[in-house]
Amino acid sequence: MASRIGEEIEISPVELASRLARKSKINLASGSPDPRLIPLEEIRRAYDEVIEKYKSAAFSYPGAGGQEELVKEIEMYLSKLGLNKGEDEVVVTSGAQHAMELLGKYFLEGDVIAVENPTFIETFNSLKLRSSSVIPISLDEKGIVMEQLRQMLKLVKVKLLYVIPNCHNPAGVNMSDDRRREIAELAEQYDFYVIEDDPYRPIAGEVPPPIKGYDRYGRVIYVSSFSKILAPGLRIGFILAKKEIAEKVSLLEQLDFSTSTINQYVVAMLLKNQVVTSRMGLLAGHYKRKLELMSKVLREEGFHRFNKAECGFFQLIDLEKDSWKVFQEAVKMGLSFVPAKPFFLKGGETMARLSVSVASEEEIVEGVRLLRKAVDKV
Amino acid sequence: MASRIGEEIEISPVELASRLARKSKINLASGSPDPRLIPLEEIRRAYDEVIEKYKSAAFSYPGAGGQEELVKEIEMYLSKLGLNKGEDEVVVTSGAQHAMELLGKYFLEGDVIAVENPTFIETFNSLKLRSSSVIPISLDEKGIVMEQLRQMLKLVKVKLLYVIPNCHNPAGVNMSDDRRREIAELAEQYDFYVIEDDPYRPIAGEVPPPIKGYDRYGRVIYVSSFSKILAPGLRIGFILAKKEIAEKVSLLEQLDFSTSTINQYVVAMLLKNQVVTSRMGLLAGHYKRKLELMSKVLREEGFHRFNKAECGFFQLIDLEKDSWKVFQEAVKMGLSFVPAKPFFLKGGETMARLSVSVASEEEIVEGVRLLRKAVDKV
């Protein structure tokens, strides 16, 4: 009775693991930012000030493409992300996930797409459900493996390439500068578009410029979000794309009209008041310290098969045993993480995604110790 | 380069008219609720209290299907809408428009659907863009014309019927009780689903029970919103549907993840504190008085070809002249309304949608006088 999407949609494995793990004492599964770092007081004050300033206008229907005040603030904020507006346009979305859904809707109808292997399955779903075929390209410690990408492009016509260049979810790595530059060129050469999913950049610290920064042909669609730097519950993100695409995508927003007007004003005010930009360094340092600690403890506990995560929330690691079985043992001990097979189009049975985002330093240490025990039990 | 939806999407005529009309002195075009009636202070307080009570949890990622606290409050609120939860499930959405987009995505893939003629084009777009064919069924002063509907069902297999039973947009009429009852039965007999789009019920005053109230077979999907009774800028609405559909639709929400967590808690609190229910009578009276005034002045100004709007925001009227030409004259005089042709799949060239929602009583009187002048000029 349902459409293809209606039939094929299923519960996300990440969501499933989080549900199973909800009662765990130590949470190395979460993709949410550290709740200790959500600027509650600043956000509360922003709601007050927005209601005081805009009154009922803060509660009217959102305009397609985003409230002008927020679009302007984002345009100024772009330089902090290593971007220039140039000829491109900003489209405000209800978070990066919503951006991906709009882009999937805009671009795809049974096309062939390419993605990193592994990739972030939840976001990627919007693309997968509208594609006929998905080609996985391996990742190494410098991001997508260019030789494989080039090889594939010679053989197959793809419509889109989807990549996460910074603090990769789940792999934790950053794409190297020269790969970014080359991807922008390949897109023109082989006539495809690049979706650059970059929600972690505001908390990434020093990383190479966005692929979008090398985009001379309007081939790159940049997606980011305020979920990591402010709070996911606001559901505000944005797309930067050439005018032709931006205009169509903002028309597609008429179909769901989902982006809260007041939350847009709140984020605009937090940008204006420097609450966003003043936190970037602090948050980058916070998560890097946690990741540093985790990799140290992993080594101490005899785990060695991983590329050290450089930023963001996630450390991907090879447990060298079926990670789903390890997960089941771990949950019994009060530890949760995400068995990473679902992030892989090929392989990944022994991989685990460990998150440092909500766990305290003590919990990270204790969590890795429990992980060792769980692995040894399998 | 784009998908069918990406190619076919265009600016909504309602949006277009509003843009053209933005500088008009008298606004009889708007579909927004009266800004004077948005409970700013109550909402501001709810934000404060939610942040105080839930702290960072108010800002985490939304759960698919909606925050438990809001789902529970909506379940209790259903009785105020003439509904029973029964075996059905509530799915929270980012407003009714988002609900329609989710339902379009769930049900449709090149199917045949039927709608009222006229219908609300913006909402309906999510269905139209995924259908192969759309069959228009006329409306009269008691809603959809049953004889036409029955006749059509004998000839054509439809997947969905989309109706707006209360305070129809743009037609202003209510569907009669016996038609509601019959539609629920026909859905089972002819194997189709009904989308009952009911955002106006909270401000409708006395109206017959929802079609969903007569639904013994799980054939009716009920959609409502807090946009009219509270504020559109919160972007909170909901679906009530049988479990099988509700579960799939909440999985589809994973694709856009667009519903603000904190706004869900805010609406839950406003439901709990009776801010929603205590306003229903007040708002119904307010809009009815305005509609009453408008129909009186319309008659005084020599307009007679309309079914008197019973509730909500809109009065549909036949100007007996090309309404787009009248619109152009009206805008010159400082009056805006929506030429209603785009709401019609058949006919409608001389129809105009007049809104009472944001205009004051003086503006309604003055607006109708200007309309007379504009009509006379064409």
Short mmCIF file of C-alpha atoms in Angstrom, two decimals, chain A residues 1-12 15 31-33 35 38 40 43-44 47-48 51 55-56 58-62 64 94 97-98 101 105-109 122 125-126 129-130 159 193 227-228 231-235 242 244-245 248 251-252 254-263, chain B residues 1-12 15 31-33 35 38 40 43-44 47-48 51 55-56 58-62 64 94 97-98 101 105-109 122 125-126 129-130 159 193 227-228 231-235 242 244-245 248 251-252 254-263:
data_model
loop_
_atom_site.label_atom_id
_atom_site.label_comp_id
_atom_site.label_asym_id
_atom_site.label_seq_id
_atom_site.Cartn_x
_atom_site.Cartn_y
_atom_site.Cartn_z
CA MET A 1 0.00 0.00 0.00
CA ALA A 2 2.97 2.34 0.47
CA SER A 3 5.50 4.02 -1.84
CA ARG A 4 9.03 2.66 -2.27
CA ILE A 5 10.25 5.01 0.47
CA GLY A 6 7.28 4.06 2.66
CA GLU A 7 8.09 0.37 2.23
CA GLU A 8 11.86 0.56 2.52
CA ILE A 9 12.20 2.89 5.48
CA GLU A 10 13.30 1.09 8.60
CA ILE A 11 14.52 1.96 12.01
CA SER A 12 18.02 3.40 11.93
CA GLU A 15 18.54 4.68 16.88
CA GLY A 31 25.70 11.25 18.69
CA SER A 32 24.44 14.18 20.75
CA PRO A 33 26.80 16.93 21.86
CA PRO A 35 24.87 18.27 27.41
CA ILE A 38 24.81 23.56 25.81
CA LEU A 40 21.33 27.12 28.37
CA ILE A 43 19.65 30.43 24.75
CA ARG A 44 17.04 31.23 27.38
CA TYR A 47 14.26 33.49 23.50
CA ASP A 48 13.31 36.33 25.86
CA ILE A 51 10.03 37.65 21.82
CA LYS A 55 6.74 40.04 19.23
CA SER A 56 4.17 38.16 17.15
CA ALA A 58 8.69 35.77 15.79
CA PHE A 59 5.77 33.35 15.59
CA SER A 60 4.53 33.86 12.05
CA TYR A 61 4.96 31.28 9.30
CA PRO A 62 8.60 30.87 8.30
CA ALA A 64 10.82 29.77 2.40
CA SER A 94 15.74 22.39 10.05
CA GLN A 97 19.42 16.09 8.26
CA HIS A 98 16.59 18.15 6.80
CA GLU A 101 16.38 15.29 2.73
CA LYS A 105 14.45 15.21 -3.03
CA TYR A 106 15.92 17.79 -5.38
CA PHE A 107 18.59 15.70 -7.07
CA LEU A 108 17.65 12.06 -7.01
CA GLU A 109 15.21 9.77 -8.72
CA GLU A 122 21.13 8.23 9.09
CA ASN A 125 19.38 7.38 4.08
CA SER A 126 17.68 10.34 2.37
CA LEU A 129 16.18 5.67 -0.64
CA ARG A 130 16.08 7.71 -3.84
CA LYS A 159 25.01 11.91 -10.06
CA TYR A 193 27.68 17.14 -7.70
CA SER A 227 23.45 21.26 16.37
CA LYS A 228 26.99 20.64 17.57
CA ALA A 231 22.08 22.54 20.45
CA PRO A 232 20.39 19.90 18.28
CA GLY A 233 16.94 20.62 19.71
CA LEU A 234 16.77 23.98 17.92
CA ARG A 235 16.80 22.16 14.55
CA LYS A 242 24.81 28.09 -6.25
CA GLU A 244 19.98 27.86 -9.23
CA ILE A 245 20.07 25.01 -6.72
CA LYS A 248 14.84 25.30 -6.05
CA LEU A 251 10.92 26.14 -2.99
CA LEU A 252 11.04 22.50 -1.90
CA GLN A 254 7.33 24.87 0.94
CA LEU A 255 6.45 21.18 0.94
CA ASP A 256 7.28 20.68 4.62
CA PHE A 257 7.56 24.23 5.97
CA SER A 258 9.21 22.73 9.00
CA THR A 259 11.76 25.27 10.21
CA SER A 260 10.59 27.04 13.35
CA THR A 261 10.48 30.81 12.89
CA ILE A 262 11.33 31.69 16.48
CA ASN A 263 14.24 29.27 16.57
CA MET B 1 19.63 17.56 -13.63
CA ALA B 2 16.91 17.40 -10.97
CA SER B 3 14.29 14.81 -9.96
CA ARG B 4 10.65 15.14 -11.02
CA ILE B 5 9.85 16.96 -7.77
CA GLY B 6 12.96 19.12 -8.19
CA GLU B 7 11.85 20.08 -11.70
CA GLU B 8 8.15 20.56 -11.04
CA ILE B 9 8.28 22.50 -7.81
CA GLU B 10 7.36 26.14 -8.30
CA ILE B 11 6.53 29.08 -6.17
CA SER B 12 3.15 28.72 -4.51
CA GLU B 15 3.19 32.91 -1.56
CA GLY B 31 -3.30 32.78 5.89
CA SER B 32 -1.63 33.59 9.20
CA PRO B 33 -3.66 33.82 12.38
CA PRO B 35 -1.12 38.39 15.38
CA ILE B 38 -0.84 35.03 19.74
CA LEU B 40 3.11 35.92 23.61
CA ILE B 43 4.64 31.26 25.29
CA ARG B 44 7.56 33.26 26.68
CA TYR B 47 10.09 28.64 27.17
CA ASP B 48 11.45 29.78 30.54
CA ILE B 51 14.40 25.31 30.05
CA LYS B 55 17.57 21.83 31.06
CA SER B 56 19.78 20.37 28.32
CA ALA B 58 15.00 20.25 26.08
CA PHE B 59 17.73 20.72 23.46
CA SER B 60 18.65 17.15 22.59
CA TYR B 61 17.76 15.53 19.27
CA PRO B 62 14.02 14.98 18.90
CA ALA B 64 11.17 10.01 16.06
CA SER B 94 6.54 20.12 12.29
CA GLN B 97 2.28 20.92 6.16
CA HIS B 98 5.08 18.63 7.30
CA GLU B 101 4.69 15.84 3.19
CA LYS B 105 6.06 10.35 0.94
CA TYR B 106 4.53 7.35 2.67
CA PHE B 107 1.58 6.69 0.39
CA LEU B 108 2.28 7.97 -3.07
CA GLU B 109 4.37 7.03 -6.04
CA GLU B 122 0.11 24.59 -0.70
CA ASN B 125 1.31 20.10 -3.41
CA SER B 126 3.03 17.34 -1.42
CA LEU B 129 3.91 16.09 -6.97
CA ARG B 130 3.84 12.36 -6.17
CA LYS B 159 -5.35 5.67 -3.54
CA TYR B 193 -7.42 6.20 2.41
CA SER B 227 -0.57 26.92 14.19
CA LYS B 228 -4.01 28.52 14.39
CA ALA B 231 1.27 30.21 16.66
CA PRO B 232 2.54 29.01 13.28
CA GLY B 233 6.16 29.85 14.10
CA LEU B 234 6.38 26.97 16.60
CA ARG B 235 5.90 24.48 13.73
CA LYS B 242 -3.68 3.49 12.85
CA GLU B 244 0.82 0.46 11.14
CA ILE B 245 0.77 3.82 9.35
CA LYS B 248 6.06 3.99 9.34
CA LEU B 251 10.31 6.28 10.79
CA LEU B 252 10.05 8.61 7.80
CA GLN B 254 14.17 10.15 10.62
CA LEU B 255 14.78 11.41 7.10
CA ASP B 256 14.27 15.06 7.99
CA PHE B 257 14.38 15.10 11.79
CA SER B 258 12.93 18.57 11.60
CA THR B 259 10.71 18.98 14.65
CA SER B 260 12.29 21.20 17.28
CA THR B 261 12.60 19.43 20.62
CA ILE B 262 12.18 22.52 22.77
CA ASN B 263 9.14 23.67 20.81
#
